Short mmCIF file of C-alpha atoms in Angstrom, two decimals:
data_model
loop_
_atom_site.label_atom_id
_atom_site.label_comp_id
_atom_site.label_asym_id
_atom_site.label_seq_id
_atom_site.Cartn_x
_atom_site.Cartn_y
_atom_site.Cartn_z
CA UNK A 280 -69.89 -31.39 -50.68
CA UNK A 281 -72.14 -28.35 -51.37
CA UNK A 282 -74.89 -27.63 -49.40
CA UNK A 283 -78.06 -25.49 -51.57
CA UNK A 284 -79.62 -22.06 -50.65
CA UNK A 285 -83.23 -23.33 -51.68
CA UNK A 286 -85.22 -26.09 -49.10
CA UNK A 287 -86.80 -28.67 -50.65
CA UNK A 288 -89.92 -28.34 -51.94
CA UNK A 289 -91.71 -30.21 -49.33
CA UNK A 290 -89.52 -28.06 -46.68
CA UNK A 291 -91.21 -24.93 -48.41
CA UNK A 292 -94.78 -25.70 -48.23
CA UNK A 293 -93.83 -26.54 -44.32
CA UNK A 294 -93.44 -23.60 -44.19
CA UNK A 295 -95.98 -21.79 -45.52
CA UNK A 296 -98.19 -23.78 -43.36
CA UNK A 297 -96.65 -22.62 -40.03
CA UNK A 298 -98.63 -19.13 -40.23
CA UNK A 299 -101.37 -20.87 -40.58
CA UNK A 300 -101.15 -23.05 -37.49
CA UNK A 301 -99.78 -20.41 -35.48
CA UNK A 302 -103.22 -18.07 -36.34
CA UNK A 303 -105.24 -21.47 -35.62
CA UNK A 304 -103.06 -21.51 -31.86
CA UNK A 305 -104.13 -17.79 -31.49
CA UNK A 306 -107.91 -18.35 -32.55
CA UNK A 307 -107.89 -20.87 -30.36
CA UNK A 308 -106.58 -19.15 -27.07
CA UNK A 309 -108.37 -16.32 -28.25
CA UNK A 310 -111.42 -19.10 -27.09
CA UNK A 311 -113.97 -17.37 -24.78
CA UNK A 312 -113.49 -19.61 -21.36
CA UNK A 313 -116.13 -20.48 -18.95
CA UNK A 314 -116.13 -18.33 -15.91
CA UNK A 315 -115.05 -20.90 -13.81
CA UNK A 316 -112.26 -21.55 -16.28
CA UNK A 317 -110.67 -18.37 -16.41
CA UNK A 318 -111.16 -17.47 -12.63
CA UNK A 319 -109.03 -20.48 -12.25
CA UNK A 320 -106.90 -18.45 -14.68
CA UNK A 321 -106.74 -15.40 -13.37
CA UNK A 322 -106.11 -17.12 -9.58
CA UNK A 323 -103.13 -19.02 -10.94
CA UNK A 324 -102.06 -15.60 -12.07
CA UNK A 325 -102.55 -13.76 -9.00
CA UNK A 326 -100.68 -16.03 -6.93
CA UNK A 327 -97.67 -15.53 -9.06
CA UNK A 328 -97.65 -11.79 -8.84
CA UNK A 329 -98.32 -12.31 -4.85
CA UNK A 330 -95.63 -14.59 -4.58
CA UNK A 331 -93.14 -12.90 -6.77
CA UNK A 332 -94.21 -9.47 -5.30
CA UNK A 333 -93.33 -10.62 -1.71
CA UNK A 334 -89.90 -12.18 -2.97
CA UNK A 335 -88.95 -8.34 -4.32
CA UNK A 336 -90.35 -6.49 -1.28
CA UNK A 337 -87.85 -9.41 1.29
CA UNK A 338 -84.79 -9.07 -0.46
CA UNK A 339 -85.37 -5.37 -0.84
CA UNK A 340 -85.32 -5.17 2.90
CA UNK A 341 -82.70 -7.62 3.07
CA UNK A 342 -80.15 -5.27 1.12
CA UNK A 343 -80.99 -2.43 3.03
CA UNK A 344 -80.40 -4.42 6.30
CA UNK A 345 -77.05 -6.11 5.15
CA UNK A 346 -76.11 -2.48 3.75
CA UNK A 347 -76.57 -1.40 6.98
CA UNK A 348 -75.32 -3.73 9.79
CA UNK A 349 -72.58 -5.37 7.60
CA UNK A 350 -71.65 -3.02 5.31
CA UNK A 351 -71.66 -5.93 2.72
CA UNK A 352 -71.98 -4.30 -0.56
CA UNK A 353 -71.86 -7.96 -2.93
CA UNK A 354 -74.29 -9.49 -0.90
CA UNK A 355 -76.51 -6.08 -0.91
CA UNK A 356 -76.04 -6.25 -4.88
CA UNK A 357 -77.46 -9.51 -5.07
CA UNK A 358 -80.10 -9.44 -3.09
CA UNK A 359 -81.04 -6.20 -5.10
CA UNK A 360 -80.98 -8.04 -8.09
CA UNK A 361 -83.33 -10.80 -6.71
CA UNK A 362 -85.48 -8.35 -5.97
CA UNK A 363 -85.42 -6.74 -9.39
CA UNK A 364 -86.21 -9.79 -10.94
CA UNK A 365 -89.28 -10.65 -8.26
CA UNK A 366 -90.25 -7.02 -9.14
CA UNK A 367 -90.21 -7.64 -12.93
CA UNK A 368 -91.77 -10.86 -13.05
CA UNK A 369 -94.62 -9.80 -10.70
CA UNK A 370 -95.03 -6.81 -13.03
CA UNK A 371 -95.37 -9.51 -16.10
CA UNK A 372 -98.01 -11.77 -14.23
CA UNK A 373 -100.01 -8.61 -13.42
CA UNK A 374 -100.12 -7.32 -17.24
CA UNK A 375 -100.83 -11.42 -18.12
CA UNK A 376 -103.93 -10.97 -15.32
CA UNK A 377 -105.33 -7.72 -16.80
CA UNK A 378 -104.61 -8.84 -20.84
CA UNK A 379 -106.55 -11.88 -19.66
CA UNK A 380 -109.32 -10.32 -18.18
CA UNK A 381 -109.89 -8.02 -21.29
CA UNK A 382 -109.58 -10.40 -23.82
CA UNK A 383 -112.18 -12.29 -22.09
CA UNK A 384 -114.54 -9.95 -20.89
CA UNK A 385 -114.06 -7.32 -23.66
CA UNK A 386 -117.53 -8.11 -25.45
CA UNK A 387 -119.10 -7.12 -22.16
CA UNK A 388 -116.89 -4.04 -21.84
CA UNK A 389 -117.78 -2.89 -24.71
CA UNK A 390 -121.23 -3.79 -25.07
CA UNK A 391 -121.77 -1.76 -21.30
CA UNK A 392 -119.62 1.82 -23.04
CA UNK A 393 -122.13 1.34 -26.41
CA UNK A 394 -125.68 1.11 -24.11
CA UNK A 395 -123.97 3.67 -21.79
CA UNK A 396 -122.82 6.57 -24.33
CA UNK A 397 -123.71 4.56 -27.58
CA UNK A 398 -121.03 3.83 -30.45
CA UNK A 399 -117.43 5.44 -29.92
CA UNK A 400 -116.68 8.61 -31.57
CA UNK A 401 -113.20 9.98 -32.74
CA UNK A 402 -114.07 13.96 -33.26
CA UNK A 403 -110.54 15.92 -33.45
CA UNK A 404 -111.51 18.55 -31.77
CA UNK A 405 -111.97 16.47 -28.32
CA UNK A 406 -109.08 14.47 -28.78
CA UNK A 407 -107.41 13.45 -25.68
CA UNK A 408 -103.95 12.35 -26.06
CA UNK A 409 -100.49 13.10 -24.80
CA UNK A 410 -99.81 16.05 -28.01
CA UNK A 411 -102.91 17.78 -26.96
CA UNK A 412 -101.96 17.76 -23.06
CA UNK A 413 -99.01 19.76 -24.10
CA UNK A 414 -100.23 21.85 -26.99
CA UNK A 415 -103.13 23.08 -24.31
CA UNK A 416 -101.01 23.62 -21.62
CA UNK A 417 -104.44 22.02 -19.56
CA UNK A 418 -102.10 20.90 -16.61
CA UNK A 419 -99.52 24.06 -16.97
CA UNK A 420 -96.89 22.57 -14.49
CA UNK A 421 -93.40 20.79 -15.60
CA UNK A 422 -94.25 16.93 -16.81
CA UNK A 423 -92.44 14.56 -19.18
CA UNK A 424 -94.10 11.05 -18.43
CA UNK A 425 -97.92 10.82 -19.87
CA UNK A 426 -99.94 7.73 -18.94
CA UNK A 427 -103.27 7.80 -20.67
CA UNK A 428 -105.96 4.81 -20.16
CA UNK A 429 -109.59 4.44 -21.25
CA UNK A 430 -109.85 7.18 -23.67
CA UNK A 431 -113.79 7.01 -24.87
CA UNK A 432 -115.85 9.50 -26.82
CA UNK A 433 -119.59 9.10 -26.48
CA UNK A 434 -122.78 10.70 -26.14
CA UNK A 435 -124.52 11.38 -22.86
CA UNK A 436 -128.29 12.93 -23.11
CA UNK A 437 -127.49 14.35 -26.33
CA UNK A 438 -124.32 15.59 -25.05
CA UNK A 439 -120.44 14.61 -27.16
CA UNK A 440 -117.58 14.35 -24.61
CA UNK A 441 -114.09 12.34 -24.63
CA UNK A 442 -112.87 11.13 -21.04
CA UNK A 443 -109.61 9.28 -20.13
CA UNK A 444 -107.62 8.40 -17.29
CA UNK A 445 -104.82 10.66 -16.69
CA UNK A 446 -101.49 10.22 -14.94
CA UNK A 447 -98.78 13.22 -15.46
CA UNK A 448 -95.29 12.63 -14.26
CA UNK A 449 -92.78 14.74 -13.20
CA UNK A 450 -89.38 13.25 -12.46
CA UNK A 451 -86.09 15.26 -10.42
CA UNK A 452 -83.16 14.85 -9.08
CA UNK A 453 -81.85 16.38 -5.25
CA UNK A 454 -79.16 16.17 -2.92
CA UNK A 455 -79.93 13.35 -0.11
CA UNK A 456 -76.72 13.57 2.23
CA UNK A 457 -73.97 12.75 0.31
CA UNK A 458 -76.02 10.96 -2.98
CA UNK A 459 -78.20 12.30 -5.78
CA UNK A 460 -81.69 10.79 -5.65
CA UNK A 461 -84.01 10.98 -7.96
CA UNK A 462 -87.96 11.85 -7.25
CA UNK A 463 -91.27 11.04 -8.80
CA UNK A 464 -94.00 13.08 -8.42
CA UNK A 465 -97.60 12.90 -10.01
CA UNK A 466 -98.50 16.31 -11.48
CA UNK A 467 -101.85 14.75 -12.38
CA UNK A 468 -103.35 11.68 -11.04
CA UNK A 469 -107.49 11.70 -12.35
CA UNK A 470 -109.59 11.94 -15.46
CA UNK A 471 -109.54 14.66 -18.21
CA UNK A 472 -113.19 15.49 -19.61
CA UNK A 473 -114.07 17.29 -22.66
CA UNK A 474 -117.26 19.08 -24.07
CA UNK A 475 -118.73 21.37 -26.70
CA UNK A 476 -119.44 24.70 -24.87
CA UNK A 477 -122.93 25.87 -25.41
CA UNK A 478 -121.66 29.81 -25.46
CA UNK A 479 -118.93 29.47 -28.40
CA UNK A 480 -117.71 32.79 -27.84
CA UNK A 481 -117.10 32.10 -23.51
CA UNK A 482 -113.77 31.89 -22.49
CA UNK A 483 -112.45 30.59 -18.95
CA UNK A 484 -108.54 31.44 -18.67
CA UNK A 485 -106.60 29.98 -15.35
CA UNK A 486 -103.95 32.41 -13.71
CA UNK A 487 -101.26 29.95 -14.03
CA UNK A 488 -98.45 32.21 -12.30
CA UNK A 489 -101.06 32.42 -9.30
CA UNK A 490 -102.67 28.59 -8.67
CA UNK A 491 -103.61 29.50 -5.35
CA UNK A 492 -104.99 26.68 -3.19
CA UNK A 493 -108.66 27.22 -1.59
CA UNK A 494 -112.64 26.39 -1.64
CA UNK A 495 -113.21 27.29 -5.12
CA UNK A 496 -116.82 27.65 -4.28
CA UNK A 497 -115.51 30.76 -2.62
CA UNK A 498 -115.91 33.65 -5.23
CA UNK A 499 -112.74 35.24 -3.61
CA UNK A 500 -110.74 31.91 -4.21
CA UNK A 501 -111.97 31.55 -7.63
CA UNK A 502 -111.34 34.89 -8.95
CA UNK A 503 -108.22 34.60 -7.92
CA UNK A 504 -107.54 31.59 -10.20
CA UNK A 505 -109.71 32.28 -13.23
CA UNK A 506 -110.61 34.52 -15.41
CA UNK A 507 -113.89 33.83 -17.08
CA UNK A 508 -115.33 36.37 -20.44
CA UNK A 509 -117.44 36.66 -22.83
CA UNK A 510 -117.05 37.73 -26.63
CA UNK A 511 -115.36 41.51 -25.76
CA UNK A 512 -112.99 40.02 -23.34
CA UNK A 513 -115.32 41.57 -20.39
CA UNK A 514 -116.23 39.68 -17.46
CA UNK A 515 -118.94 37.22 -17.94
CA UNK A 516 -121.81 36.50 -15.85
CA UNK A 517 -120.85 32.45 -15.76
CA UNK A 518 -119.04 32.83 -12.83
CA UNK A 519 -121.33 31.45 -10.09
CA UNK A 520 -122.34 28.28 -11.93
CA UNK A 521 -118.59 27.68 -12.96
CA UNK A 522 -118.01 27.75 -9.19
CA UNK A 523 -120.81 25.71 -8.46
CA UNK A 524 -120.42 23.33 -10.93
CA UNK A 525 -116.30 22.75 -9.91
CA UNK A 526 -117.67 22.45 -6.01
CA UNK A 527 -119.79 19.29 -7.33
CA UNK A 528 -117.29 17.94 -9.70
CA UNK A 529 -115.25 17.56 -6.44
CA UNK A 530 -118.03 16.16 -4.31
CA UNK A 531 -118.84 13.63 -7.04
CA UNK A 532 -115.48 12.41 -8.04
CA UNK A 533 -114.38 13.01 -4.06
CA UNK A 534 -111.40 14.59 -5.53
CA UNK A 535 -110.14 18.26 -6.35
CA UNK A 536 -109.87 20.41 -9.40
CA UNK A 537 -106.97 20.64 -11.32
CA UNK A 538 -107.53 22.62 -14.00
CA UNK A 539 -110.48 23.88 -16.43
CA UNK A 540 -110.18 25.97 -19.75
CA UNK A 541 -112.91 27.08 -22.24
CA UNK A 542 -111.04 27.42 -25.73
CA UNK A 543 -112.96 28.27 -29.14
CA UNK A 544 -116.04 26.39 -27.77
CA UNK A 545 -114.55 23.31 -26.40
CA UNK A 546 -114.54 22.79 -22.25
CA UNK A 547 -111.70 20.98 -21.03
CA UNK A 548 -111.52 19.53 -17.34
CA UNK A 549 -108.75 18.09 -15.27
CA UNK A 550 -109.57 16.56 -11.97
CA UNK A 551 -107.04 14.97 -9.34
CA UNK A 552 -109.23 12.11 -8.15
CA UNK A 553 -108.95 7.68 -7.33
CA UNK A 554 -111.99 7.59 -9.79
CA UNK A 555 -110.78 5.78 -12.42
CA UNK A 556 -113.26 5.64 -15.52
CA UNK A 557 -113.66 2.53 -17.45
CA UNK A 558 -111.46 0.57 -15.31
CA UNK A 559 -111.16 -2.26 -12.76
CA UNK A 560 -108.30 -1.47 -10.40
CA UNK A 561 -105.50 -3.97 -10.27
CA UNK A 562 -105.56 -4.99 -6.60
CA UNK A 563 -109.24 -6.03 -7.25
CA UNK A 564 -109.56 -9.74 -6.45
CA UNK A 565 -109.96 -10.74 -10.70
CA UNK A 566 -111.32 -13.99 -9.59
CA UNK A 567 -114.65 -12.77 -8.23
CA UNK A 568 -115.81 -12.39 -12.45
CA UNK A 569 -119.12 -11.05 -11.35
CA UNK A 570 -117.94 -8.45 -9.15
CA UNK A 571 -115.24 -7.21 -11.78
CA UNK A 572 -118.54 -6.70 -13.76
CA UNK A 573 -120.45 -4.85 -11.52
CA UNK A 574 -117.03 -2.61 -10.62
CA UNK A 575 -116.68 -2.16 -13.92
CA UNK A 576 -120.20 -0.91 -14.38
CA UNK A 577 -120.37 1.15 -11.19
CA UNK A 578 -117.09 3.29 -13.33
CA UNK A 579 -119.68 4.22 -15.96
CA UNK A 580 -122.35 5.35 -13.81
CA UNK A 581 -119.76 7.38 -11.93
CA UNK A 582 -118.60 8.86 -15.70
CA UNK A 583 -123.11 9.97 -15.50
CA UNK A 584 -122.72 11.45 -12.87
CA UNK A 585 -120.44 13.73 -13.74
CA UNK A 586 -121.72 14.55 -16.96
CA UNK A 587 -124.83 15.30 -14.98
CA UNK A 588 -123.20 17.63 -12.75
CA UNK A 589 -122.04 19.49 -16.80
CA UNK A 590 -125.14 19.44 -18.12
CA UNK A 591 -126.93 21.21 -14.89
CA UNK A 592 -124.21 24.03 -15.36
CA UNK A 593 -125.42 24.60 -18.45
CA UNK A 594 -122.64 24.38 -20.28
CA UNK A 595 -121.76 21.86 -22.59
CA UNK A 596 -123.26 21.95 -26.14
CA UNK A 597 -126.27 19.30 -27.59
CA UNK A 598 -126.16 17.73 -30.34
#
């Protein structure tokens, strides 16, 4: 008995349907839902990451406690491993709840960033993205994780900026007793902001071996962290609305500076901050769909305001 290499020819044309009725399954839950709908949606979804959540965060404290009083290291594994999985699985329904959301809601996303700072721009020279974090050295401090989120290039009262949401990590290991453990920490945790400098030939330098802490609004404190000059490398008379204008960034963002460099005309910002731009956070209740819009709309006018805080500096270029 020999068995043939080629299908039939009605086998074949099976076949070449099946792309077909998998785009047609796609278009189809690609289907805009009712709001009622996909709250129901997004509820079902949130009560699995709840659920599963809790389920990692019990047997987490279940391992340490049999660790602990019974010195039961099979039992400990297990449990671990329960919660790993509750962990993971919580983790999927939560990206499920957010791909959801934007899938569905994108056409209003999108429609609020074009009447906000009109059609999306992709100039290279305010690129944000994790090879121009470490070509410009903007956060100088040790990182090898980059998150970036809501990159968006617009226009703002005739003024062309990029923003995105930020997240630099910085993982190490130390001695804890007798173990190794290993630490995260968050070298930036904000937005990063870029501009067109007005004054091409200004230049704002940060004294990286120094990065004292202090009220930058203090003229003290912020010579000792910047350098700002002008075409001859003197000192420039920008001082006083650079301080100014870093004192409001903080009291609008209700954050702190991170960093700021003017480079061959372009003003680049980084600013530790829980302002997230763009974004509806993820412990938001996704069923209430019409405050996820306004949220979502109170993030751009929070993005104005801080453009508005550039353009009274003086700064930033028009077009």
């Amino acid at each position: 008995m020999s068995i043939s290499r080629t299908a039939p020819r009605s086998m074949r044309r099976e076949r070449r349907r099946e792309p077909m009725a998998m785009n047609r399954e796609s278009t189809a839950a690609a289907e805009k839902l009712s709001d009622e709908a996909l709250s129901r949606q997004l509820g079902r979804c949130q009560r699995v990451e709840a659920i599963f959540m809790l389920l990692c965060i019990v047997s987490v404290i279940a391992c340490v406690l049999v660790l602990w009083v019974w010195q039961k290291k099979l039992l400990a594994c297990a449990l671990l491993a329960v919660g790993a999985a509750g962990g993971l699985i919580a983790g999927a329904a939560q990206r499920q709840r957010r791909a959801l959301l934007d899938a569905q809601l994108g056409d209003f996303y999108r429609a609020e960033l074009d009447r906000a700072f009109g059609p999306e721009g992709r100039s290279p020279e305010l690129r944000i993205d994790e090879a121009w974090l470490r070509e410009s050295r903007l956060v100088d401090r040790l990182w090898e994780k980059c998150e970036l989120r809501c990159f968006r290039e617009g226009v703002y009262r005739g003024m062309r900026f990029s923003a995105a949401n930020v997240i630099l990590r910085h993982s190490y290991e130390h001695r804890s007793g007798q173990d190794m453990v290993t630490e995260i920490t968050e070298m930036l945790d904000g937005i990063v902001i870029r501009c067109k400098a007005a004054d091409g030939a200004l230049a704002i330098r940060e004294r990286v071996e120094e990065h004292p802490c202090g009220d930058l609004s203090d003229p003290a404190a912020f010579a000792a962290r910047y350098t700002v000059c002008g075409r001859d490398g003197e000192a420039a008379e920008a001082a006083p609305q650079l301080r100014e204008m870093f004192k409001e960034l903080e009291r609008v963002t209700a954050g702190e500076m991170e960093s700021a460099v003017l480079r061959d005309g372009t003003l680049s910002i980084a600013l530790n901050t829980k302002y997230a731009f763009a974004e509806v956070p993820a412990q938001m209740d996704m069923r209430d769909l019409g405050a996820v819009r306004k949220w979502y709309t109170a993030t751009l006018q929070g993005m104005c305001r801080i453009l508005d805080v550039l353009l009274k500096s003086g700064l930033p270029a028009a077009e």
